[in-house]
Coordinates of C-alpha atoms in Angstrom, one line a residue:
Chain A
M81 CA -12.1 -6.9 -12.3
E82 CA -14.4 -4.7 -14.3
R83 CA -13.1 -2.9 -17.4
I84 CA -13.4 0.9 -17.3
E85 CA -13.6 3.2 -20.3
G86 CA -11.2 5.6 -18.7
V87 CA -10.3 9.0 -20.0
T88 CA -6.6 9.8 -20.3
F89 CA -5.4 12.5 -17.9
S90 CA -2.1 14.3 -18.4
W91 CA 0.2 16.0 -16.0
P92 CA 3.4 18.0 -16.8
T93 CA 6.6 17.6 -14.9
R94 CA 10.2 18.8 -15.4
V95 CA 13.4 16.9 -15.2
Y96 CA 15.7 18.4 -12.5
Y97 CA 19.2 17.3 -11.5
E98 CA 17.7 15.3 -8.7
D99 CA 16.1 13.0 -11.3
T100 CA 19.2 12.2 -13.3
D101 CA 22.2 9.9 -12.8
A102 CA 25.8 9.7 -13.9
G103 CA 24.7 8.0 -17.2
G104 CA 23.4 11.5 -18.1
V105 CA 19.8 10.4 -18.3
V106 CA 16.8 10.2 -15.9
Y107 CA 17.4 7.5 -13.3
H108 CA 15.0 4.6 -13.9
A109 CA 13.4 4.6 -10.5
Q110 CA 12.4 8.2 -10.9
Y111 CA 9.8 7.2 -13.4
L112 CA 7.8 5.5 -10.7
K113 CA 7.7 8.8 -8.9
F114 CA 6.6 10.6 -12.0
L115 CA 3.8 8.1 -12.6
E116 CA 2.6 8.5 -9.0
R117 CA 2.6 12.3 -9.3
A118 CA 0.2 11.9 -12.3
R119 CA -2.1 9.4 -10.4
T120 CA -2.1 11.8 -7.4
E121 CA -3.1 14.7 -9.6
W122 CA -5.7 12.6 -11.4
L123 CA -7.3 11.9 -8.1
R124 CA -7.1 15.6 -7.1
A125 CA -8.7 16.6 -10.5
A126 CA -11.6 14.2 -9.5
G127 CA -11.9 16.0 -6.2
L128 CA -10.1 13.3 -4.2
E129 CA -7.4 14.6 -1.8
Q130 CA -5.4 11.7 -0.4
D131 CA -4.6 13.3 2.9
R132 CA -8.3 13.5 3.5
L133 CA -8.9 10.0 2.3
A134 CA -6.4 8.9 5.0
A135 CA -7.6 11.2 7.8
E136 CA -11.4 10.8 7.2
H137 CA -11.7 7.3 5.6
G138 CA -8.6 5.7 7.0
I139 CA -7.4 4.5 3.6
V140 CA -4.3 4.9 1.5
F141 CA -3.3 3.5 -1.9
A142 CA -0.5 1.0 -2.2
V143 CA 1.1 0.0 -5.5
T144 CA 0.9 -3.8 -5.8
Q145 CA 2.2 -4.2 -9.3
A146 CA 4.2 -2.1 -11.8
D147 CA 5.3 -3.3 -15.2
L148 CA 7.6 -0.8 -16.8
R149 CA 9.1 -0.6 -20.3
F150 CA 11.9 1.9 -20.7
V151 CA 11.9 2.8 -24.4
A152 CA 14.1 5.9 -24.6
P153 CA 15.8 8.1 -22.1
A154 CA 14.6 11.5 -20.8
R155 CA 17.4 13.9 -20.0
F156 CA 18.1 16.8 -17.7
N157 CA 15.9 19.8 -18.2
D158 CA 13.4 17.9 -20.4
A159 CA 9.7 19.0 -20.0
L160 CA 7.7 15.8 -19.7
C161 CA 4.1 14.8 -19.9
I162 CA 2.8 11.9 -17.8
T163 CA -0.4 10.2 -18.7
V164 CA -2.8 8.1 -16.6
R165 CA -5.8 6.2 -17.7
P166 CA -7.8 3.9 -15.4
V167 CA -8.6 0.7 -17.3
A168 CA -10.1 -1.7 -14.8
H169 CA -11.1 -2.0 -11.1
G170 CA -12.0 -4.7 -8.6
R171 CA -13.3 -4.6 -5.1
V172 CA -10.0 -3.4 -3.8
R173 CA -7.8 -2.6 -6.8
I174 CA -7.6 -0.1 -9.6
V175 CA -5.5 -0.8 -12.8
F176 CA -3.9 2.0 -14.8
E177 CA -2.2 2.3 -18.1
Q178 CA 0.4 5.1 -17.9
A179 CA 3.1 6.6 -20.1
V180 CA 5.8 9.2 -20.0
Y181 CA 6.4 11.5 -23.0
K182 CA 8.5 14.5 -23.9
A183 CA 6.1 17.4 -23.8
D184 CA 6.8 18.2 -27.4
A185 CA 6.6 14.6 -28.7
T186 CA 3.5 13.0 -27.2
D187 CA 3.3 10.3 -29.9
E188 CA 6.5 8.5 -28.9
P189 CA 6.5 7.3 -25.3
L190 CA 9.8 7.2 -23.4
V191 CA 8.3 4.9 -20.8
T192 CA 5.1 2.8 -20.7
A193 CA 3.6 1.3 -17.6
H194 CA 0.9 -1.0 -16.3
V195 CA 0.3 -0.1 -12.7
E196 CA -2.1 -1.7 -10.1
V197 CA -2.9 0.0 -6.8
A198 CA -4.8 -1.4 -3.9
C199 CA -6.9 0.4 -1.3
V200 CA -5.4 -0.5 2.1
S201 CA -6.3 0.5 5.6
R202 CA -4.0 3.1 6.9
E203 CA -3.4 1.5 10.3
R204 CA -2.8 -2.1 9.4
F205 CA -1.8 -1.8 5.7
R206 CA -4.4 -4.5 4.9
A207 CA -6.6 -4.7 1.8
A208 CA -9.8 -2.6 2.1
A209 CA -12.8 -2.3 -0.2
L210 CA -12.7 0.8 -2.4
P211 CA -15.3 3.3 -1.0
E212 CA -18.3 3.7 -3.3
F213 CA -17.6 7.3 -4.0
I214 CA -14.2 6.4 -5.4
V215 CA -15.7 3.8 -7.6
E216 CA -18.2 6.4 -8.8
T217 CA -15.4 8.8 -9.6
L218 CA -13.6 6.1 -11.6
K219 CA -16.6 5.7 -13.9
L220 CA -16.9 9.4 -14.8
Chain B
M347 CA 24.0 23.0 25.7
E348 CA 26.6 20.7 27.4
R349 CA 29.8 19.9 25.5
I350 CA 30.5 16.1 25.0
E351 CA 33.8 14.5 24.5
G352 CA 32.3 12.3 21.8
V353 CA 34.2 9.4 20.2
T354 CA 34.2 9.4 16.4
F355 CA 32.1 6.6 14.9
S356 CA 32.6 5.5 11.2
W357 CA 30.2 3.8 8.8
P358 CA 31.0 2.7 5.3
T359 CA 28.7 3.2 2.3
R360 CA 29.0 2.8 -1.4
V361 CA 28.0 5.2 -4.2
Y362 CA 25.5 3.6 -6.6
Y363 CA 23.9 5.1 -9.7
E364 CA 20.9 6.2 -7.5
D365 CA 23.2 8.6 -5.7
T366 CA 24.7 10.4 -8.8
D367 CA 23.4 13.0 -11.1
A368 CA 24.0 14.1 -14.7
G369 CA 27.0 16.1 -13.6
G370 CA 28.7 12.8 -13.1
V371 CA 29.1 13.2 -9.4
V372 CA 27.1 12.4 -6.2
Y373 CA 24.0 14.6 -6.1
H374 CA 24.4 17.0 -3.2
A375 CA 21.2 16.1 -1.3
Q376 CA 22.4 12.5 -1.1
Y377 CA 25.0 13.5 1.4
L378 CA 22.3 14.3 4.0
K379 CA 21.1 10.7 3.5
F380 CA 24.7 9.3 4.0
L381 CA 25.1 11.4 7.1
E382 CA 21.8 10.1 8.5
R383 CA 22.8 6.5 7.8
A384 CA 25.9 7.0 9.9
R385 CA 23.9 8.6 12.8
T386 CA 21.4 5.7 12.6
E387 CA 24.2 3.1 12.8
W388 CA 25.9 5.1 15.6
L389 CA 22.7 4.8 17.6
R390 CA 22.4 1.1 16.8
A391 CA 26.0 0.5 17.8
A392 CA 25.0 2.1 21.2
G393 CA 22.1 -0.3 21.5
L394 CA 19.4 2.2 20.4
E395 CA 17.0 1.0 17.7
Q396 CA 14.9 3.9 16.4
D397 CA 11.9 1.7 15.6
R398 CA 11.8 0.7 19.3
L399 CA 12.3 4.3 20.4
A400 CA 9.3 5.2 18.4
A401 CA 7.1 2.3 19.4
E402 CA 8.1 2.1 23.1
H403 CA 9.0 5.6 24.0
G404 CA 6.9 7.6 21.4
I405 CA 9.9 9.6 20.2
V406 CA 11.6 10.2 16.9
F407 CA 14.6 12.4 16.0
A408 CA 14.1 15.3 13.6
V409 CA 16.9 17.3 12.0
T410 CA 16.6 20.9 13.0
Q411 CA 19.8 22.3 11.5
A412 CA 22.4 21.1 8.9
D413 CA 25.4 23.2 7.8
L414 CA 27.1 21.5 4.9
R415 CA 30.4 22.3 3.1
F416 CA 30.9 20.4 -0.2
V417 CA 34.6 20.3 -0.6
A418 CA 35.2 17.8 -3.4
P419 CA 32.9 15.5 -5.3
A420 CA 32.3 11.7 -4.7
R421 CA 31.7 9.7 -7.9
F422 CA 29.9 6.6 -9.0
N423 CA 31.2 3.4 -7.4
D424 CA 33.3 5.2 -4.8
A425 CA 33.6 3.4 -1.4
L426 CA 32.9 6.1 1.2
C427 CA 33.4 6.4 4.9
I428 CA 30.9 8.5 6.9
T429 CA 31.9 9.8 10.4
V430 CA 29.8 11.0 13.2
R431 CA 30.9 12.5 16.5
P432 CA 28.5 13.9 19.1
V433 CA 29.9 17.2 20.4
A434 CA 27.1 18.7 22.5
H435 CA 23.6 18.1 23.8
G436 CA 20.8 20.1 25.5
R437 CA 17.5 19.0 27.1
V438 CA 16.0 18.2 23.6
R439 CA 18.8 18.4 21.1
I440 CA 22.0 16.6 20.1
V441 CA 24.8 18.3 18.1
F442 CA 27.0 16.3 15.7
E443 CA 30.1 17.0 13.7
Q444 CA 30.1 14.7 10.7
A445 CA 32.2 14.2 7.5
V446 CA 32.3 12.1 4.3
Y447 CA 35.5 10.7 3.1
K448 CA 36.7 8.3 0.4
A449 CA 37.4 5.0 2.1
D450 CA 41.0 5.2 1.0
A451 CA 41.6 8.8 1.8
T452 CA 40.3 9.5 5.2
D453 CA 42.4 12.6 5.8
E454 CA 40.7 14.8 3.1
P455 CA 37.0 15.2 3.7
L456 CA 34.7 15.5 0.6
V457 CA 31.9 17.0 2.8
T458 CA 31.9 18.3 6.3
A459 CA 28.7 18.9 8.3
H460 CA 27.4 20.3 11.5
V461 CA 24.1 18.7 12.2
E462 CA 21.6 19.2 15.0
V463 CA 18.7 16.8 15.8
A464 CA 15.9 17.3 18.2
C465 CA 13.9 14.6 20.1
V466 CA 10.3 15.0 19.1
S467 CA 7.1 13.3 20.1
R468 CA 6.1 10.8 17.4
E469 CA 2.4 11.8 17.4
R470 CA 2.5 15.6 17.5
F471 CA 6.1 16.2 16.2
R472 CA 6.7 18.5 19.1
A473 CA 10.0 18.9 21.1
A474 CA 10.4 16.3 23.8
A475 CA 13.0 15.9 26.5
L476 CA 15.8 13.4 25.6
P477 CA 15.2 10.3 27.7
E478 CA 17.8 9.8 30.4
F479 CA 19.0 6.5 29.0
I480 CA 19.9 8.3 25.7
V481 CA 21.8 11.0 27.5
E482 CA 23.7 8.3 29.3
T483 CA 24.5 6.7 26.0
L484 CA 25.9 9.9 24.7
K485 CA 28.3 10.2 27.5
L486 CA 29.9 6.9 26.9
Chain C
M485 CA 32.1 38.9 -3.0
E486 CA 29.9 41.7 -4.3
R487 CA 26.5 42.2 -2.6
I488 CA 23.5 42.1 -5.0
E489 CA 20.1 43.7 -4.4
G490 CA 18.4 40.6 -5.7
V491 CA 14.6 40.3 -6.3
T492 CA 12.9 37.4 -4.6
F493 CA 11.7 34.7 -7.1
S494 CA 9.0 32.2 -6.1
W495 CA 8.3 28.7 -7.4
P496 CA 5.4 26.4 -6.4
T497 CA 5.9 22.7 -5.7
R498 CA 3.7 20.0 -4.2
V499 CA 4.5 17.4 -1.6
Y500 CA 4.0 13.8 -3.0
Y501 CA 4.5 10.5 -1.2
E502 CA 8.0 10.4 -2.7
D503 CA 9.0 13.4 -0.5
T504 CA 7.8 12.0 2.8
D505 CA 9.2 9.6 5.4
A506 CA 7.8 7.3 8.0
G507 CA 7.8 10.2 10.5
G508 CA 4.8 11.4 8.5
V509 CA 6.6 14.6 7.3
V510 CA 8.8 15.7 4.4
Y511 CA 12.1 13.9 4.6
H512 CA 14.8 16.6 5.4
A513 CA 17.0 15.9 2.4
Q514 CA 14.1 16.6 0.0
Y515 CA 14.2 20.3 0.9
L516 CA 17.6 20.5 -0.9
K517 CA 15.8 19.3 -4.0
F518 CA 13.0 21.8 -3.6
L519 CA 15.6 24.6 -3.2
E520 CA 17.4 23.5 -6.3
R521 CA 14.1 23.3 -8.3
A522 CA 13.5 27.0 -7.4
R523 CA 17.1 28.0 -8.4
T524 CA 16.7 26.2 -11.7
E525 CA 13.4 27.9 -12.5
W526 CA 14.9 31.3 -11.4
L527 CA 17.7 30.7 -14.0
R528 CA 15.1 29.7 -16.6
A529 CA 13.0 32.8 -15.9
A530 CA 16.1 34.8 -16.6
G531 CA 16.5 33.0 -19.9
L532 CA 19.3 30.7 -18.8
E533 CA 18.7 27.0 -19.6
Q534 CA 21.3 24.8 -17.8
D535 CA 21.4 22.1 -20.4
R536 CA 22.6 24.8 -22.9
L537 CA 25.0 26.3 -20.4
A538 CA 26.6 22.8 -20.2
A539 CA 26.5 22.0 -23.9
E540 CA 27.5 25.5 -25.3
H541 CA 29.6 26.9 -22.5
G542 CA 30.9 23.8 -20.8
I543 CA 29.8 24.9 -17.4
V544 CA 27.5 23.5 -14.6
F545 CA 26.7 24.8 -11.2
A546 CA 27.8 22.9 -8.1
V547 CA 26.5 23.5 -4.6
T548 CA 29.5 24.3 -2.3
Q549 CA 27.7 25.3 0.8
A550 CA 24.2 24.8 2.3
D551 CA 23.1 26.0 5.7
L552 CA 19.6 24.8 6.5
R553 CA 17.3 25.6 9.4
F554 CA 14.3 23.2 9.6
V555 CA 11.7 25.3 11.5
A556 CA 8.5 23.3 11.0
P557 CA 7.5 20.2 9.0
A558 CA 5.8 20.1 5.7
R559 CA 3.4 17.2 5.2
F560 CA 2.1 15.0 2.4
N561 CA -0.1 16.8 -0.1
D562 CA 1.0 20.3 1.1
A563 CA 1.2 23.0 -1.6
L564 CA 4.6 24.7 -1.1
C565 CA 6.2 27.9 -2.2
I566 CA 10.0 28.0 -2.6
T567 CA 11.8 31.4 -2.7
V568 CA 15.2 32.2 -4.1
R569 CA 17.0 35.6 -3.8
P570 CA 20.6 36.1 -5.0
V571 CA 22.4 38.2 -2.4
A572 CA 26.0 38.2 -3.5
H573 CA 28.4 36.9 -6.1
G574 CA 32.2 36.5 -6.6
R575 CA 34.2 35.6 -9.7
V576 CA 33.1 32.0 -9.4
R577 CA 30.3 31.8 -6.9
I578 CA 26.7 33.0 -6.4
V579 CA 25.1 33.2 -2.9
F580 CA 21.4 32.8 -2.4
E581 CA 19.0 33.2 0.5
Q582 CA 16.1 30.8 0.1
A583 CA 13.1 29.6 2.1
V584 CA 10.2 27.1 1.9
Y585 CA 6.7 28.1 2.9
K586 CA 3.3 26.6 2.8
A587 CA 1.6 28.2 -0.2
D588 CA -1.2 29.6 2.1
A589 CA 1.2 30.9 4.8
T590 CA 4.1 32.7 3.2
D591 CA 5.0 34.7 6.3
E592 CA 6.1 31.6 8.4
P593 CA 9.0 29.7 6.7
L594 CA 9.2 26.0 7.3
V595 CA 12.8 26.0 6.2
T596 CA 15.3 28.8 5.6
A597 CA 18.6 28.3 3.7
H598 CA 21.8 30.0 2.8
V599 CA 23.1 28.3 -0.3
E600 CA 26.3 29.0 -2.3
V601 CA 26.9 27.6 -5.8
A602 CA 30.0 27.6 -7.8
C603 CA 30.4 27.7 -11.5
V604 CA 32.5 24.6 -12.5
S605 CA 33.8 23.2 -15.8
R606 CA 31.6 20.3 -16.9
E607 CA 34.6 18.1 -17.9
R608 CA 36.9 18.5 -14.9
F609 CA 34.5 19.8 -12.3
R610 CA 37.0 22.6 -11.5
A611 CA 36.1 26.2 -10.5
A612 CA 35.4 28.4 -13.6
A613 CA 34.7 32.1 -13.8
L614 CA 31.0 33.0 -14.1
P615 CA 30.4 34.1 -17.8
E616 CA 29.7 37.8 -18.1
F617 CA 26.2 37.2 -19.4
I618 CA 25.3 35.4 -16.2
V619 CA 26.7 38.2 -14.0
E620 CA 24.7 40.6 -16.0
T621 CA 21.6 38.5 -15.5
L622 CA 22.2 38.5 -11.7
K623 CA 22.2 42.3 -11.6
L624 CA 18.8 42.7 -13.2
Chain D
M1168 CA 17.9 -15.1 -25.9
E1169 CA 19.9 -17.9 -24.3
R1170 CA 18.8 -19.4 -21.0
I1171 CA 21.4 -19.3 -18.2
E1172 CA 21.6 -21.6 -15.2
G1173 CA 22.4 -18.6 -13.0
V1174 CA 23.4 -18.9 -9.3
T1175 CA 21.5 -16.8 -6.9
F1176 CA 23.5 -14.0 -5.4
S1177 CA 22.4 -12.2 -2.2
W1178 CA 23.1 -8.7 -0.9
P1179 CA 22.1 -7.2 2.4
T1180 CA 20.7 -3.7 2.8
R1181 CA 19.1 -1.8 5.6
V1182 CA 15.9 0.4 5.5
Y1183 CA 16.7 4.0 6.6
Y1184 CA 14.2 6.9 6.9
E1185 CA 15.3 8.0 3.4
D1186 CA 13.6 4.8 2.1
T1187 CA 10.2 5.2 3.8
D1188 CA 7.1 7.3 3.1
A1189 CA 4.3 8.8 5.1
G1190 CA 2.4 5.5 4.8
G1191 CA 4.9 4.1 7.3
V1192 CA 6.4 1.7 4.8
V1193 CA 9.2 1.6 2.2
Y1194 CA 8.3 3.8 -0.7
H1195 CA 7.7 1.6 -3.7
A1196 CA 10.3 3.3 -6.0
Q1197 CA 13.0 2.5 -3.6
Y1198 CA 12.9 -1.2 -4.4
L1199 CA 14.2 -0.5 -7.8
K1200 CA 17.2 1.1 -6.1
F1201 CA 17.6 -1.9 -3.8
L1202 CA 17.4 -4.3 -6.8
E1203 CA 20.1 -2.3 -8.7
R1204 CA 22.4 -2.3 -5.6
A1205 CA 22.3 -6.1 -5.7
R1206 CA 23.0 -6.2 -9.5
T1207 CA 25.9 -3.9 -9.0
E1208 CA 27.4 -6.0 -6.2
W1209 CA 26.7 -9.2 -8.3
L1210 CA 28.8 -7.6 -11.0
R1211 CA 31.5 -6.6 -8.5
A1212 CA 31.6 -10.1 -7.0
A1213 CA 32.3 -11.3 -10.5
G1214 CA 35.2 -8.9 -10.8
L1215 CA 33.3 -6.3 -13.0
E1216 CA 33.5 -2.7 -11.8
Q1217 CA 31.0 -0.6 -13.7
D1218 CA 33.1 2.6 -13.5
R1219 CA 35.9 0.7 -15.3
L1220 CA 33.4 -0.7 -17.8
A1221 CA 32.4 2.8 -18.6
A1222 CA 35.9 4.3 -18.7
E1223 CA 37.7 1.5 -20.5
H1224 CA 35.0 -0.1 -22.6
G1225 CA 32.6 2.8 -23.1
I1226 CA 29.6 0.9 -22.0
V1227 CA 27.0 1.3 -19.3
F1228 CA 23.9 -0.8 -18.4
A1229 CA 20.4 0.6 -18.8
V1230 CA 17.3 -1.0 -17.4
T1231 CA 14.9 -1.6 -20.3
Q1232 CA 12.2 -3.5 -18.5
A1233 CA 11.1 -4.0 -14.9
D1234 CA 8.1 -6.0 -13.8
L1235 CA 7.5 -5.7 -10.1
R1236 CA 5.1 -7.4 -7.7
F1237 CA 4.8 -5.7 -4.3
V1238 CA 3.6 -8.5 -2.0
A1239 CA 4.2 -7.2 1.5
P1240 CA 5.7 -4.0 2.9
A1241 CA 9.2 -3.5 4.4
R1242 CA 9.4 -1.0 7.2
F1243 CA 11.8 1.5 8.7
N1244 CA 14.9 -0.2 10.3
D1245 CA 14.2 -3.6 8.6
A1246 CA 17.3 -5.6 7.6
L1247 CA 16.7 -6.8 4.0
C1248 CA 18.2 -9.3 1.7
I1249 CA 18.1 -8.6 -2.0
T1250 CA 18.6 -11.5 -4.4
V1251 CA 19.7 -11.5 -8.1
R1252 CA 19.8 -14.4 -10.5
P1253 CA 20.7 -14.1 -14.2
V1254 CA 18.3 -16.3 -16.2
A1255 CA 18.9 -15.4 -19.8
H1256 CA 21.0 -13.2 -22.1
G1257 CA 21.0 -12.1 -25.7
R1258 CA 23.5 -10.2 -27.8
V1259 CA 22.7 -7.0 -25.9
R1260 CA 20.5 -7.8 -23.0
I1261 CA 20.7 -9.7 -19.7
V1262 CA 17.6 -10.9 -17.9
F1263 CA 17.4 -11.2 -14.1
E1264 CA 15.0 -12.7 -11.6
Q1265 CA 15.2 -10.7 -8.4
A1266 CA 13.5 -10.6 -5.0
V1267 CA 13.5 -8.6 -1.7
Y1268 CA 13.2 -10.4 1.6
K1269 CA 13.4 -9.6 5.2
A1270 CA 16.8 -10.9 6.4
D1271 CA 15.2 -13.2 8.9
A1272 CA 12.5 -14.5 6.6
T1273 CA 14.0 -15.5 3.3
D1274 CA 11.2 -17.8 2.3
E1275 CA 8.5 -15.1 1.9
P1276 CA 9.5 -12.4 -0.6
L1277 CA 8.3 -8.8 0.0
V1278 CA 8.9 -7.9 -3.7
T1279 CA 9.6 -10.1 -6.7
A1280 CA 11.0 -8.6 -9.9
H1281 CA 11.8 -9.5 -13.5
V1282 CA 14.4 -7.1 -14.7
E1283 CA 16.0 -6.7 -18.2
V1284 CA 19.1 -4.6 -18.7
A1285 CA 20.7 -3.6 -22.0
C1286 CA 24.4 -2.8 -22.7
V1287 CA 24.5 0.7 -24.2
S1288 CA 27.3 2.9 -25.4
R1289 CA 28.1 5.5 -22.8
E1290 CA 28.3 8.4 -25.3
R1291 CA 25.2 7.8 -27.4
F1292 CA 23.1 5.6 -25.1
R1293 CA 22.6 3.2 -28.0
A1294 CA 22.4 -0.6 -27.8
A1295 CA 25.9 -2.2 -27.8
A1296 CA 26.9 -5.9 -27.9
L1297 CA 27.8 -7.4 -24.6
P1298 CA 31.6 -7.8 -24.5
E1299 CA 32.6 -11.4 -24.6
F1300 CA 34.2 -11.3 -21.1
I1301 CA 30.9 -10.3 -19.6
V1302 CA 29.1 -13.1 -21.3
E1303 CA 31.8 -15.5 -20.0
T1304 CA 31.2 -14.1 -16.5
L1305 CA 27.5 -14.8 -16.8
K1306 CA 28.1 -18.4 -17.5
L1307 CA 30.2 -19.1 -14.5

């Protein structure tokens, strides 16, 4: 693993009814979706479209580890801000630090997460080396 | 379209937090999932495993129409009963009447649904004729 | 029911992995979520925040009917456009015509939908008259 | 935190289309749902119904921490076995070790998880002491 001095990327999302549960708060599994939305948009902002990575390079990203701390609940209709910062990478994996905030309180995370994703072959779902152009992108 | 004298098949399911929303009831989109679980188990009960249909026959089923009436809400922890009855089929499509009940009140549906599914080729997602052995299964 | 000459409102959304299934396309139940996101944003654009409607007026909206036609599949990474147009309302219910398009092909709907929502009391989930200020909003 | 010699409880679940994504495997966030289904059924097997805990005791359980390792993918139509074992508890929290297996290969976990849940008041979503009868149940 090589440490990266990653820049923090932010992506807004909104809490709809689909995201909540009968406890009146955002259902805990939804945060994994929010975190992935931000990683997807981080890749897109770097010029990497995952449908093309799959079609042209035969690779997809699979989450191999996710460590989540649920600090405070988000609620229906909240405007959220999801952050993503790459902090390390290996031959196959990229490691991210992520967090979820209310859009108007970005100093107190609702959720913090350590997420590792692996590059895998689309066909066999086996570990594959990160293409060089992705590694280059990470170092920007 | 040919009418079928279909037998009603029932499948139990339970309401977990994942299925509810901040209104305190089951989120309306979840019922489409419950209805599909019952259709999947109806196929399985007839000896048809959809992973083999895809791998060996290159076909999957796609929902082409769903007309839903939400009569009364299901709530967290409810034990539900989902019914499925095939009522017609064409060269490509099968038509189902379905309903969702509380397991202890199967005379008052919470949701009723008219659902049409089409047989499509797995690769191109284009309409494909229903294999004869599936049509035979429907007539049982 | 009173017919409304409603204006069409559009809301963009993106297809993430969370929205897709093993058939390689958007899972059919997700479209109900996309349609609700657009209705929520239509209300917000009219100045109506549903968390305040619940807290201050004790009302929420429940979907009572949804008739969906799935014409063509959306796929991972597609940029979508969701439309919502109110076409009628009664004392309790509002009726919408809605559709889902690819953002770059807004003349060929992927999904069309007729959706009816009812105003219900938050506490008892029973039908409640639409507040006058909401009816006024609908007529704009 | 007090260590518990917890017994492992198992709960079966099936992979439906709703659980998969365009990568052809179970979408990673779904595993949090599977893990919660098993915890819910573990409570039910001990005689604890969460709807009654909420209505009669004013408490719900909130996930405060989840550490997930995604070892190998589950796929559409797989029959799964979800395990739950309580390993510690404090005044407010219960700690579980959990895993997801294929039903026919219960020696090789697909996912392993360390999950902490807190007892919270239903109304204010604030930490609440675990009722004594729940602590007693844990020690069985």
